[in-house]
PDB file of C-alpha atoms in Angstrom:
ATOM      1  CA  MET V 540     -11.881   9.464 -30.003  1.00 51.00           C
ATOM      2  CA  ASP V 541     -12.625  11.773 -27.080  1.00 64.00           C
ATOM      3  CA  GLU V 542     -10.622  11.859 -23.755  1.00 79.00           C
ATOM      4  CA  ILE V 543     -10.605   8.078 -22.630  1.00 85.00           C
ATOM      5  CA  LYS V 544     -12.738   7.211 -19.569  1.00 86.00           C
ATOM      6  CA  LYS V 545     -12.485   4.316 -17.113  1.00 88.00           C
ATOM      7  CA  GLU V 546     -15.471   2.908 -18.649  1.00 88.00           C
ATOM      8  CA  ASP V 547     -13.852   2.751 -21.997  1.00 88.00           C
ATOM      9  CA  ILE V 548     -11.065   0.148 -20.802  1.00 90.00           C
ATOM     10  CA  LYS V 549     -12.293  -3.401 -20.671  1.00 92.00           C
ATOM     11  CA  GLN V 550     -11.832  -5.537 -17.229  1.00 94.00           C
ATOM     12  CA  GLU V 551      -9.282  -7.866 -19.168  1.00 95.00           C
ATOM     13  CA  VAL V 552      -7.077  -4.860 -19.769  1.00 94.00           C
ATOM     14  CA  PHE V 553      -7.289  -3.858 -16.057  1.00 94.00           C
ATOM     15  CA  ASP V 554      -6.466  -7.572 -15.303  1.00 94.00           C
ATOM     16  CA  LEU V 555      -3.533  -7.627 -17.706  1.00 94.00           C
ATOM     17  CA  TYR V 556      -2.195  -4.057 -16.064  1.00 93.00           C
ATOM     18  CA  ASP V 557      -2.346  -6.151 -12.705  1.00 92.00           C
ATOM     19  CA  TYR V 558      -0.205  -8.887 -14.085  1.00 92.00           C
ATOM     20  CA  TYR V 559       2.242  -6.386 -15.700  1.00 93.00           C
ATOM     21  CA  VAL V 560       2.675  -4.245 -12.384  1.00 91.00           C
ATOM     22  CA  HIS V 561       3.058  -7.535 -10.385  1.00 90.00           C
ATOM     23  CA  ASN V 562       5.844  -8.898 -12.612  1.00 89.00           C
ATOM     24  CA  LYS V 563       3.550 -11.819 -13.939  1.00 91.00           C
ATOM     25  CA  ILE V 564       4.224 -10.636 -17.498  1.00 92.00           C
ATOM     26  CA  ASP V 565       6.969  -8.221 -18.779  1.00 91.00           C
ATOM     27  CA  ARG V 566       6.240  -4.868 -20.602  1.00 91.00           C
ATOM     28  CA  ARG V 567       6.715  -6.332 -23.971  1.00 93.00           C
ATOM     29  CA  GLU V 568       3.984  -9.041 -23.463  1.00 96.00           C
ATOM     30  CA  PHE V 569       1.714  -6.589 -21.508  1.00 94.00           C
ATOM     31  CA  VAL V 570       1.836  -4.340 -24.746  1.00 94.00           C
ATOM     32  CA  GLU V 571       1.277  -7.166 -26.985  1.00 95.00           C
ATOM     33  CA  LYS V 572      -1.797  -8.405 -25.210  1.00 95.00           C
ATOM     34  CA  ILE V 573      -3.539  -5.131 -24.713  1.00 94.00           C
ATOM     35  CA  SER V 574      -3.261  -4.453 -28.521  1.00 93.00           C
ATOM     36  CA  PHE V 575      -6.172  -6.931 -28.900  1.00 92.00           C
ATOM     37  CA  TYR V 576      -8.213  -4.495 -27.342  1.00 92.00           C
ATOM     38  CA  ALA V 577      -7.182  -1.396 -29.254  1.00 89.00           C
ATOM     39  CA  VAL V 578     -10.312  -0.473 -31.434  1.00 84.00           C
ATOM     40  CA  GLY V 579     -11.000   2.757 -33.116  1.00 76.00           C
ATOM     41  CA  GLY V 580      -9.345   5.735 -31.364  1.00 76.00           C
ATOM     42  CA  LEU V 581      -8.366   3.637 -28.338  1.00 87.00           C
ATOM     43  CA  THR V 582      -4.959   2.851 -29.478  1.00 90.00           C
ATOM     44  CA  VAL V 583      -2.226   1.045 -27.424  1.00 91.00           C
ATOM     45  CA  PRO V 584      -0.246   4.427 -26.744  1.00 90.00           C
ATOM     46  CA  ALA V 585      -3.490   5.947 -25.605  1.00 90.00           C
ATOM     47  CA  MET V 586      -4.218   3.211 -23.251  1.00 91.00           C
ATOM     48  CA  LEU V 587      -0.888   3.017 -21.827  1.00 91.00           C
ATOM     49  CA  ASN V 588      -1.003   6.696 -21.291  1.00 89.00           C
ATOM     50  CA  PHE V 589      -4.188   6.486 -19.305  1.00 91.00           C
ATOM     51  CA  LEU V 590      -3.205   3.395 -17.421  1.00 91.00           C
ATOM     52  CA  MET V 591       0.133   4.699 -15.971  1.00 89.00           C
ATOM     53  CA  PRO V 592       0.230   6.624 -12.600  1.00 92.00           C
ATOM     54  CA  LYS V 593      -0.195  10.479 -12.751  1.00 92.00           C
ATOM     55  CA  TYR V 594       1.309  11.273  -9.416  1.00 92.00           C
ATOM     56  CA  GLN V 595       1.659  15.145  -9.455  1.00 87.00           C
ATOM     57  CA  GLN V 596      -1.917  15.772 -10.519  1.00 91.00           C
ATOM     58  CA  THR V 597      -3.255  13.654  -7.810  1.00 92.00           C
ATOM     59  CA  LEU V 598      -1.292  14.586  -4.589  1.00 95.00           C
ATOM     60  CA  GLN V 599      -3.829  15.424  -1.927  1.00 96.00           C
ATOM     61  CA  VAL V 600      -1.356  16.810   0.944  1.00 97.00           C
ATOM     62  CA  PRO V 601       1.670  18.773  -0.563  1.00 96.00           C
ATOM     63  CA  VAL V 602       5.160  17.848   0.766  1.00 95.00           C
ATOM     64  CA  ASP V 603       5.422  21.227   2.146  1.00 97.00           C
ATOM     65  CA  ASP V 604       1.848  21.392   3.737  1.00 98.00           C
ATOM     66  CA  PRO V 605       2.390  24.092   6.525  1.00 98.00           C
ATOM     67  CA  ARG V 606       0.099  22.064   8.909  1.00 98.00           C
ATOM     68  CA  LEU V 607       2.528  19.104   9.053  1.00 98.00           C
ATOM     69  CA  LYS V 608       6.125  18.968  10.045  1.00 98.00           C
ATOM     70  CA  THR V 609       7.430  16.463   7.248  1.00 98.00           C
ATOM     71  CA  GLU V 610      11.140  15.465   6.862  1.00 98.00           C
ATOM     72  CA  THR V 611      13.263  12.706   5.618  1.00 98.00           C
ATOM     73  CA  VAL V 612      14.901  10.740   8.520  1.00 98.00           C
ATOM     74  CA  GLY V 613      17.334   7.957   8.603  1.00 98.00           C
ATOM     75  CA  TYR V 614      17.174   4.959  11.101  1.00 98.00           C
ATOM     76  CA  ASN V 615      18.853   1.544  11.760  1.00 98.00           C
ATOM     77  CA  SER V 616      17.775  -1.876  10.531  1.00 98.00           C
ATOM     78  CA  LEU V 617      20.263  -4.149  11.923  1.00 97.00           C
ATOM     79  CA  LYS V 618      18.410  -7.361  10.813  1.00 97.00           C
ATOM     80  CA  GLY V 619      17.432  -5.832   7.538  1.00 97.00           C
ATOM     81  CA  ALA V 620      19.422  -3.508   5.289  1.00 97.00           C
ATOM     82  CA  GLY V 621      21.461  -2.006   7.930  1.00 98.00           C
ATOM     83  CA  LYS V 622      20.644   1.697   7.262  1.00 98.00           C
ATOM     84  CA  MET V 623      17.276   2.880   6.086  1.00 98.00           C
ATOM     85  CA  GLN V 624      15.428   5.902   5.315  1.00 98.00           C
ATOM     86  CA  GLY V 625      11.895   7.178   5.367  1.00 98.00           C
ATOM     87  CA  GLN V 626       9.401  10.178   5.564  1.00 98.00           C
ATOM     88  CA  LEU V 627       8.535  11.110   8.872  1.00 98.00           C
ATOM     89  CA  SER V 628       5.354  13.195   9.324  1.00 98.00           C
ATOM     90  CA  ARG V 629       3.164  14.748  12.148  1.00 98.00           C
ATOM     91  CA  PRO V 630       0.878  17.571  12.767  1.00 98.00           C
ATOM     92  CA  VAL V 631       2.455  20.952  13.588  1.00 97.00           C
ATOM     93  CA  LYS V 632      -0.060  21.785  16.233  1.00 93.00           C
ATOM     94  CA  ALA V 633       0.041  18.316  18.045  1.00 92.00           C
ATOM     95  CA  LYS V 634      -0.439  18.604  21.812  1.00 89.00           C
ATOM     96  CA  GLY V 635       1.203  15.692  23.564  1.00 94.00           C
ATOM     97  CA  LYS V 636       2.508  12.600  22.298  1.00 97.00           C
ATOM     98  CA  LEU V 637       0.919  10.850  19.255  1.00 98.00           C
ATOM     99  CA  PRO V 638       0.125   7.320  18.264  1.00 98.00           C
ATOM    100  CA  GLY V 639       2.238   6.206  15.567  1.00 98.00           C
ATOM    101  CA  ILE V 640       1.641   4.531  11.861  1.00 98.00           C
ATOM    102  CA  VAL V 641       4.003   2.646   9.622  1.00 98.00           C
ATOM    103  CA  VAL V 642       3.027   3.047   6.124  1.00 98.00           C
ATOM    104  CA  VAL V 643       4.053   0.467   3.795  1.00 98.00           C
ATOM    105  CA  HIS V 644       4.491   1.096   0.023  1.00 98.00           C
ATOM    106  CA  GLU V 645       3.708  -1.200  -2.833  1.00 97.00           C
ATOM    107  CA  ASN V 646       6.426  -3.353  -4.897  1.00 96.00           C
ATOM    108  CA  ARG V 647       8.003  -0.209  -6.290  1.00 96.00           C
ATOM    109  CA  GLY V 648       9.545   1.849  -3.358  1.00 97.00           C
ATOM    110  CA  LEU V 649       8.302   4.853  -1.653  1.00 98.00           C
ATOM    111  CA  ASN V 650       6.562   6.582  -4.769  1.00 97.00           C
ATOM    112  CA  PRO V 651       4.699  10.129  -4.339  1.00 97.00           C
ATOM    113  CA  HIS V 652       1.356   8.563  -3.813  1.00 97.00           C
ATOM    114  CA  ILE V 653       2.295   6.312  -0.807  1.00 98.00           C
ATOM    115  CA  ALA V 654       4.474   9.384   0.615  1.00 98.00           C
ATOM    116  CA  ASP V 655       1.090  11.254   0.168  1.00 98.00           C
ATOM    117  CA  VAL V 656      -0.804   8.580   2.112  1.00 98.00           C
ATOM    118  CA  GLY V 657       1.718   9.243   4.872  1.00 98.00           C
ATOM    119  CA  ARG V 658       1.196  12.753   5.105  1.00 98.00           C
ATOM    120  CA  ARG V 659      -2.838  12.103   5.198  1.00 98.00           C
ATOM    121  CA  ALA V 660      -2.388   9.894   8.138  1.00 98.00           C
ATOM    122  CA  ALA V 661      -0.256  12.566   9.914  1.00 98.00           C
ATOM    123  CA  LEU V 662      -3.015  15.082   9.261  1.00 98.00           C
ATOM    124  CA  GLU V 663      -5.645  12.634  10.960  1.00 98.00           C
ATOM    125  CA  GLY V 664      -3.517  13.113  14.357  1.00 97.00           C
ATOM    126  CA  PHE V 665      -0.712  10.415  13.993  1.00 98.00           C
ATOM    127  CA  ILE V 666       2.964  10.623  13.695  1.00 98.00           C
ATOM    128  CA  SER V 667       3.611   8.507  10.454  1.00 98.00           C
ATOM    129  CA  MET V 668       6.591   6.781   9.048  1.00 98.00           C
ATOM    130  CA  SER V 669       6.759   5.760   5.616  1.00 98.00           C
ATOM    131  CA  PRO V 670       9.875   3.827   4.739  1.00 98.00           C
ATOM    132  CA  ASP V 671      11.648   3.379   1.457  1.00 98.00           C
ATOM    133  CA  ALA V 672      12.566  -0.167   0.926  1.00 98.00           C
ATOM    134  CA  LEU V 673      14.466   0.989  -2.149  1.00 98.00           C
ATOM    135  CA  PHE V 674      16.934   3.154  -0.130  1.00 98.00           C
ATOM    136  CA  PRO V 675      19.807   0.698   0.139  1.00 97.00           C
ATOM    137  CA  LEU V 676      19.688   0.849  -3.763  1.00 98.00           C
ATOM    138  CA  GLY V 677      19.512   4.489  -4.070  1.00 97.00           C
ATOM    139  CA  GLY V 678      15.914   5.229  -3.098  1.00 97.00           C
ATOM    140  CA  TYR V 679      12.762   5.302  -5.508  1.00 97.00           C
ATOM    141  CA  PRO V 680      14.014   5.984  -8.825  1.00 97.00           C
ATOM    142  CA  GLY V 681      11.393   8.484  -9.775  1.00 94.00           C
ATOM    143  CA  ASN V 682       9.212   6.031 -11.997  1.00 93.00           C
ATOM    144  CA  ASP V 683       7.382   2.634 -10.994  1.00 93.00           C
ATOM    145  CA  ASP V 684       8.885   0.595 -13.887  1.00 91.00           C
ATOM    146  CA  ASP V 685      12.577   0.914 -12.445  1.00 95.00           C
ATOM    147  CA  GLY V 686      11.212   0.774  -9.093  1.00 96.00           C
ATOM    148  CA  ARG V 687       9.704  -2.683  -9.420  1.00 94.00           C
ATOM    149  CA  GLU V 688      12.889  -3.785 -11.150  1.00 95.00           C
ATOM    150  CA  MET V 689      14.920  -2.543  -8.247  1.00 97.00           C
ATOM    151  CA  GLN V 690      12.674  -3.774  -5.378  1.00 97.00           C
ATOM    152  CA  ARG V 691      12.816  -7.508  -7.047  1.00 95.00           C
ATOM    153  CA  LYS V 692      16.444  -7.253  -6.227  1.00 97.00           C
ATOM    154  CA  ARG V 693      15.949  -7.036  -2.665  1.00 98.00           C
ATOM    155  CA  ASP V 694      14.936 -10.009  -0.465  1.00 97.00           C
ATOM    156  CA  ARG V 695      11.538  -9.963   0.796  1.00 97.00           C
ATOM    157  CA  ASP V 696      12.037 -11.038   4.397  1.00 97.00           C
ATOM    158  CA  GLU V 697      15.048  -8.624   4.617  1.00 98.00           C
ATOM    159  CA  MET V 698      12.665  -5.868   3.514  1.00 98.00           C
ATOM    160  CA  LEU V 699      10.283  -7.202   6.150  1.00 98.00           C
ATOM    161  CA  GLU V 700      12.745  -6.478   8.825  1.00 98.00           C
ATOM    162  CA  ASP V 701      13.178  -2.859   7.665  1.00 98.00           C
ATOM    163  CA  PHE V 702       9.567  -2.258   8.327  1.00 98.00           C
ATOM    164  CA  ILE V 703       9.779  -3.879  11.444  1.00 98.00           C
ATOM    165  CA  ALA V 704      12.731  -1.686  12.217  1.00 98.00           C
ATOM    166  CA  ALA V 705      10.491   1.386  11.442  1.00 98.00           C
ATOM    167  CA  TYR V 706       8.220   0.103  13.985  1.00 98.00           C
ATOM    168  CA  ASP V 707      10.906   0.176  16.623  1.00 98.00           C
ATOM    169  CA  TYR V 708      11.959   3.624  15.469  1.00 98.00           C
ATOM    170  CA  LEU V 709       8.570   5.245  15.821  1.00 98.00           C
ATOM    171  CA  LYS V 710       8.166   3.372  19.305  1.00 97.00           C
ATOM    172  CA  GLY V 711      11.462   5.017  20.572  1.00 97.00           C
ATOM    173  CA  HIS V 712      10.535   8.568  19.168  1.00 98.00           C
ATOM    174  CA  PRO V 713       9.866  11.246  21.734  1.00 97.00           C
ATOM    175  CA  GLU V 714       6.949  12.541  20.064  1.00 97.00           C
ATOM    176  CA  CYS V 715       5.256   9.007  19.838  1.00 98.00           C
ATOM    177  CA  ASN V 716       3.054   7.420  22.750  1.00 97.00           C
ATOM    178  CA  GLY V 717       4.354   4.000  21.738  1.00 97.00           C
ATOM    179  CA  LYS V 718       1.094   2.758  20.666  1.00 98.00           C
ATOM    180  CA  ILE V 719       1.497   1.829  16.710  1.00 98.00           C
ATOM    181  CA  GLY V 720      -0.265   0.513  13.998  1.00 98.00           C
ATOM    182  CA  VAL V 721       0.523  -0.220  10.363  1.00 99.00           C
ATOM    183  CA  VAL V 722      -1.304   0.040   6.947  1.00 98.00           C
ATOM    184  CA  GLY V 723       0.132  -1.156   3.728  1.00 98.00           C
ATOM    185  CA  PHE V 724      -0.998  -1.607   0.071  1.00 98.00           C
ATOM    186  CA  CYS V 725      -0.247  -4.862  -2.006  1.00 97.00           C
ATOM    187  CA  PHE V 726       3.236  -5.755  -1.223  1.00 97.00           C
ATOM    188  CA  GLY V 727       2.594  -3.418   1.692  1.00 98.00           C
ATOM    189  CA  GLY V 728      -0.487  -5.541   2.656  1.00 98.00           C
ATOM    190  CA  TRP V 729       1.679  -8.539   2.946  1.00 98.00           C
ATOM    191  CA  ILE V 730       4.147  -6.612   5.134  1.00 98.00           C
ATOM    192  CA  SER V 731       1.142  -5.315   7.353  1.00 98.00           C
ATOM    193  CA  ASN V 732      -0.150  -9.021   7.853  1.00 98.00           C
ATOM    194  CA  MET V 733       3.502 -10.237   8.645  1.00 98.00           C
ATOM    195  CA  MET V 734       4.198  -7.397  11.090  1.00 98.00           C
ATOM    196  CA  ALA V 735       1.176  -8.666  12.822  1.00 98.00           C
ATOM    197  CA  VAL V 736       2.663 -11.968  12.956  1.00 98.00           C
ATOM    198  CA  LYS V 737       6.200 -10.761  14.004  1.00 98.00           C
ATOM    199  CA  ILE V 738       5.436  -7.964  16.442  1.00 98.00           C
ATOM    200  CA  PRO V 739       3.683  -8.891  19.712  1.00 98.00           C
ATOM    201  CA  GLY V 740       3.268  -5.305  20.621  1.00 98.00           C
ATOM    202  CA  LEU V 741       1.837  -4.298  17.549  1.00 98.00           C
ATOM    203  CA  LYS V 742      -1.633  -2.690  18.224  1.00 98.00           C
ATOM    204  CA  ALA V 743      -3.251  -2.640  15.064  1.00 98.00           C
ATOM    205  CA  SER V 744      -2.768  -3.608  11.339  1.00 98.00           C
ATOM    206  CA  VAL V 745      -4.528  -2.597   8.004  1.00 98.00           C
ATOM    207  CA  PRO V 746      -3.672  -4.697   5.046  1.00 98.00           C
ATOM    208  CA  PHE V 747      -5.207  -3.465   1.862  1.00 98.00           C
ATOM    209  CA  TYR V 748      -5.251  -6.291  -0.662  1.00 97.00           C
ATOM    210  CA  GLY V 749      -2.314  -8.060   0.792  1.00 97.00           C
ATOM    211  CA  GLY V 750      -1.152 -11.543   0.601  1.00 97.00           C
ATOM    212  CA  GLN V 751      -1.852 -13.722   3.566  1.00 98.00           C
ATOM    213  CA  PRO V 752       0.437 -15.372   6.252  1.00 98.00           C
ATOM    214  CA  THR V 753       0.235 -19.141   6.743  1.00 98.00           C
ATOM    215  CA  ALA V 754      -1.869 -20.761   9.280  1.00 98.00           C
ATOM    216  CA  GLU V 755       1.003 -21.244  11.605  1.00 98.00           C
ATOM    217  CA  GLU V 756       1.936 -17.627  11.129  1.00 98.00           C
ATOM    218  CA  THR V 757      -1.619 -16.393  11.793  1.00 98.00           C
ATOM    219  CA  ALA V 758      -1.527 -18.179  15.207  1.00 98.00           C
ATOM    220  CA  GLN V 759       0.953 -15.603  16.388  1.00 98.00           C
ATOM    221  CA  ILE V 760      -0.975 -12.401  15.656  1.00 98.00           C
ATOM    222  CA  LYS V 761      -2.032 -10.453  18.678  1.00 98.00           C
ATOM    223  CA  ALA V 762      -2.851  -7.138  16.909  1.00 98.00           C
ATOM    224  CA  SER V 763      -6.435  -6.078  16.027  1.00 98.00           C
ATOM    225  CA  MET V 764      -6.938  -6.573  12.122  1.00 98.00           C
ATOM    226  CA  LEU V 765      -8.872  -4.499   9.702  1.00 98.00           C
ATOM    227  CA  ILE V 766      -8.585  -6.499   6.356  1.00 98.00           C
ATOM    228  CA  GLN V 767      -9.669  -4.870   3.061  1.00 98.00           C
ATOM    229  CA  TYR V 768      -9.922  -6.561  -0.300  1.00 98.00           C
ATOM    230  CA  ALA V 769     -10.890  -5.448  -3.745  1.00 98.00           C
ATOM    231  CA  GLY V 770     -13.924  -7.761  -5.172  1.00 97.00           C
ATOM    232  CA  LEU V 771     -12.371  -8.163  -8.569  1.00 96.00           C
ATOM    233  CA  ASP V 772      -9.078  -9.014  -7.254  1.00 96.00           C
ATOM    234  CA  THR V 773      -9.259 -12.785  -7.501  1.00 94.00           C
ATOM    235  CA  ARG V 774      -5.344 -13.319  -7.512  1.00 94.00           C
ATOM    236  CA  VAL V 775      -5.264 -12.032  -3.905  1.00 97.00           C
ATOM    237  CA  ASN V 776      -8.736 -12.999  -2.784  1.00 97.00           C
ATOM    238  CA  GLU V 777      -8.115 -16.666  -3.273  1.00 97.00           C
ATOM    239  CA  GLY V 778      -5.899 -16.999  -0.190  1.00 98.00           C
ATOM    240  CA  TRP V 779      -8.724 -15.321   1.987  1.00 98.00           C
ATOM    241  CA  PRO V 780     -10.806 -18.444   3.033  1.00 98.00           C
ATOM    242  CA  ALA V 781      -7.622 -20.191   4.584  1.00 98.00           C
ATOM    243  CA  TYR V 782      -6.638 -17.113   6.116  1.00 98.00           C
ATOM    244  CA  GLU V 783     -10.176 -16.313   7.754  1.00 98.00           C
ATOM    245  CA  ALA V 784     -10.379 -19.671   9.109  1.00 98.00           C
ATOM    246  CA  ALA V 785      -6.846 -19.431  10.804  1.00 98.00           C
ATOM    247  CA  LEU V 786      -8.004 -16.104  12.191  1.00 98.00           C
ATOM    248  CA  LYS V 787     -11.239 -17.652  13.630  1.00 98.00           C
ATOM    249  CA  ALA V 788      -9.283 -20.559  14.947  1.00 98.00           C
ATOM    250  CA  ASN V 789      -6.905 -18.295  16.891  1.00 98.00           C
ATOM    251  CA  ASN V 790      -9.457 -15.837  18.232  1.00 98.00           C
ATOM    252  CA  VAL V 791      -7.892 -13.042  16.358  1.00 98.00           C
ATOM    253  CA  ASP V 792      -9.679  -9.698  16.623  1.00 98.00           C
ATOM    254  CA  TYR V 793     -10.337  -8.899  13.096  1.00 98.00           C
ATOM    255  CA  GLN V 794     -12.776  -7.105  10.710  1.00 98.00           C
ATOM    256  CA  VAL V 795     -12.897  -7.866   6.858  1.00 98.00           C
ATOM    257  CA  TYR V 796     -14.444  -5.704   3.848  1.00 98.00           C
ATOM    258  CA  ILE V 797     -14.451  -6.951   0.350  1.00 98.00           C
ATOM    259  CA  TYR V 798     -15.423  -3.992  -1.691  1.00 98.00           C
ATOM    260  CA  PRO V 799     -17.572  -5.347  -4.732  1.00 97.00           C
ATOM    261  CA  ASP V 800     -16.725  -4.409  -8.504  1.00 96.00           C
ATOM    262  CA  VAL V 801     -13.266  -2.532  -7.740  1.00 97.00           C
ATOM    263  CA  ASN V 802      -9.912  -3.626  -8.840  1.00 96.00           C
ATOM    264  CA  HIS V 803      -6.721  -4.291  -6.919  1.00 96.00           C
ATOM    265  CA  GLY V 804      -5.139  -0.997  -6.246  1.00 96.00           C
ATOM    266  CA  PHE V 805      -8.587   0.747  -5.997  1.00 97.00           C
ATOM    267  CA  HIS V 806      -7.356   3.171  -3.151  1.00 97.00           C
ATOM    268  CA  ASN V 807      -4.475   4.505  -5.322  1.00 96.00           C
ATOM    269  CA  ASP V 808      -5.746   7.771  -6.856  1.00 96.00           C
ATOM    270  CA  SER V 809      -3.053   8.016  -9.178  1.00 94.00           C
ATOM    271  CA  THR V 810      -4.234   5.379 -11.583  1.00 92.00           C
ATOM    272  CA  PRO V 811      -7.569   4.635 -13.202  1.00 93.00           C
ATOM    273  CA  ARG V 812      -7.978   1.465 -11.058  1.00 94.00           C
ATOM    274  CA  TYR V 813      -9.247   4.197  -8.480  1.00 95.00           C
ATOM    275  CA  ASP V 814     -12.501   3.956  -7.205  1.00 96.00           C
ATOM    276  CA  LYS V 815     -13.395   7.117  -5.458  1.00 96.00           C
ATOM    277  CA  GLU V 816     -16.297   5.794  -3.397  1.00 97.00           C
ATOM    278  CA  ALA V 817     -14.397   2.751  -2.303  1.00 98.00           C
ATOM    279  CA  ALA V 818     -11.306   4.568  -1.477  1.00 98.00           C
ATOM    280  CA  VAL V 819     -13.103   7.295   0.674  1.00 98.00           C
ATOM    281  CA  LEU V 820     -14.769   4.450   2.589  1.00 98.00           C
ATOM    282  CA  THR V 821     -11.845   2.375   3.237  1.00 98.00           C
ATOM    283  CA  TRP V 822      -9.610   5.233   4.375  1.00 98.00           C
ATOM    284  CA  GLY V 823     -12.323   6.473   6.747  1.00 98.00           C
ATOM    285  CA  ARG V 824     -12.796   3.187   8.032  1.00 98.00           C
ATOM    286  CA  THR V 825      -8.886   3.005   8.405  1.00 98.00           C
ATOM    287  CA  VAL V 826      -8.607   6.167  10.262  1.00 98.00           C
ATOM    288  CA  GLU V 827     -11.532   5.453  12.638  1.00 98.00           C
ATOM    289  CA  PHE V 828      -9.822   1.835  13.481  1.00 98.00           C
ATOM    290  CA  PHE V 829      -6.591   3.481  14.384  1.00 98.00           C
ATOM    291  CA  LYS V 830      -8.239   6.222  16.536  1.00 98.00           C
ATOM    292  CA  LYS V 831     -10.051   3.288  18.336  1.00 98.00           C
ATOM    293  CA  LYS V 832      -7.118   0.833  18.739  1.00 98.00           C
ATOM    294  CA  LEU V 833      -4.324   3.339  19.211  1.00 97.00           C
ATOM    295  CA  GLY V 834      -6.335   5.852  21.379  1.00 86.00           C
TER     296      GLY V 834
END
């Protein structure tokens, strides 16, 4: 058949991909199940090739973009891994101290896409820190399958401490004005929610399709929240009603957007789950929110 298009893939295949990338099924079971949807020229190898991320073709901001100063930095995480590492990026022509943003990856380490998002944030006038939770295990391994397996070896609460330590690093950075927000995706969405729970001084949090805190945890949130979900993401969205009730009960400053007819991961432009219209809209809202809350 001709080149595969997003419309050629049934929603059930995207749902299976979601289960696969979130460790609900292994690769063997994933391949076995999507084989039922292999018809005509839509073979299993063709579907696998189409579904997997294509990072180098989709980077929006080059690592060596001359508009930015981007470097790899180390920092201490005494309650987490001990030593951590991440990408620090800020605009070259910045005047004065900048508000900070911690950018939190998915469940596979600091892959090229999330590092790219960190640079996008810097281009908007922020100093961004994008940690790699896989650094204690040798760092992002170059592919997501191995990255997921590595991240499963780390304790989730210890990783949360590593991202809280990244907040502390930014807060003490001489080029940061001390006003800091966080944005994260999937696992990073949960981290973004939990950083709002754990850090009283956090100004703003933007979780993309992230797991929700408990009602007791939500009562501790002081940050302003911009919460963004994918309409087709029933797995994550089932936790939203209870979360919203807790946010309202505790008078938390929040906005929520649920984007219809898009999949979990719709902001990630390296995979076919990407939805350009929703991604552009959500990122615009994210930048506007941070400029308002961190300005």
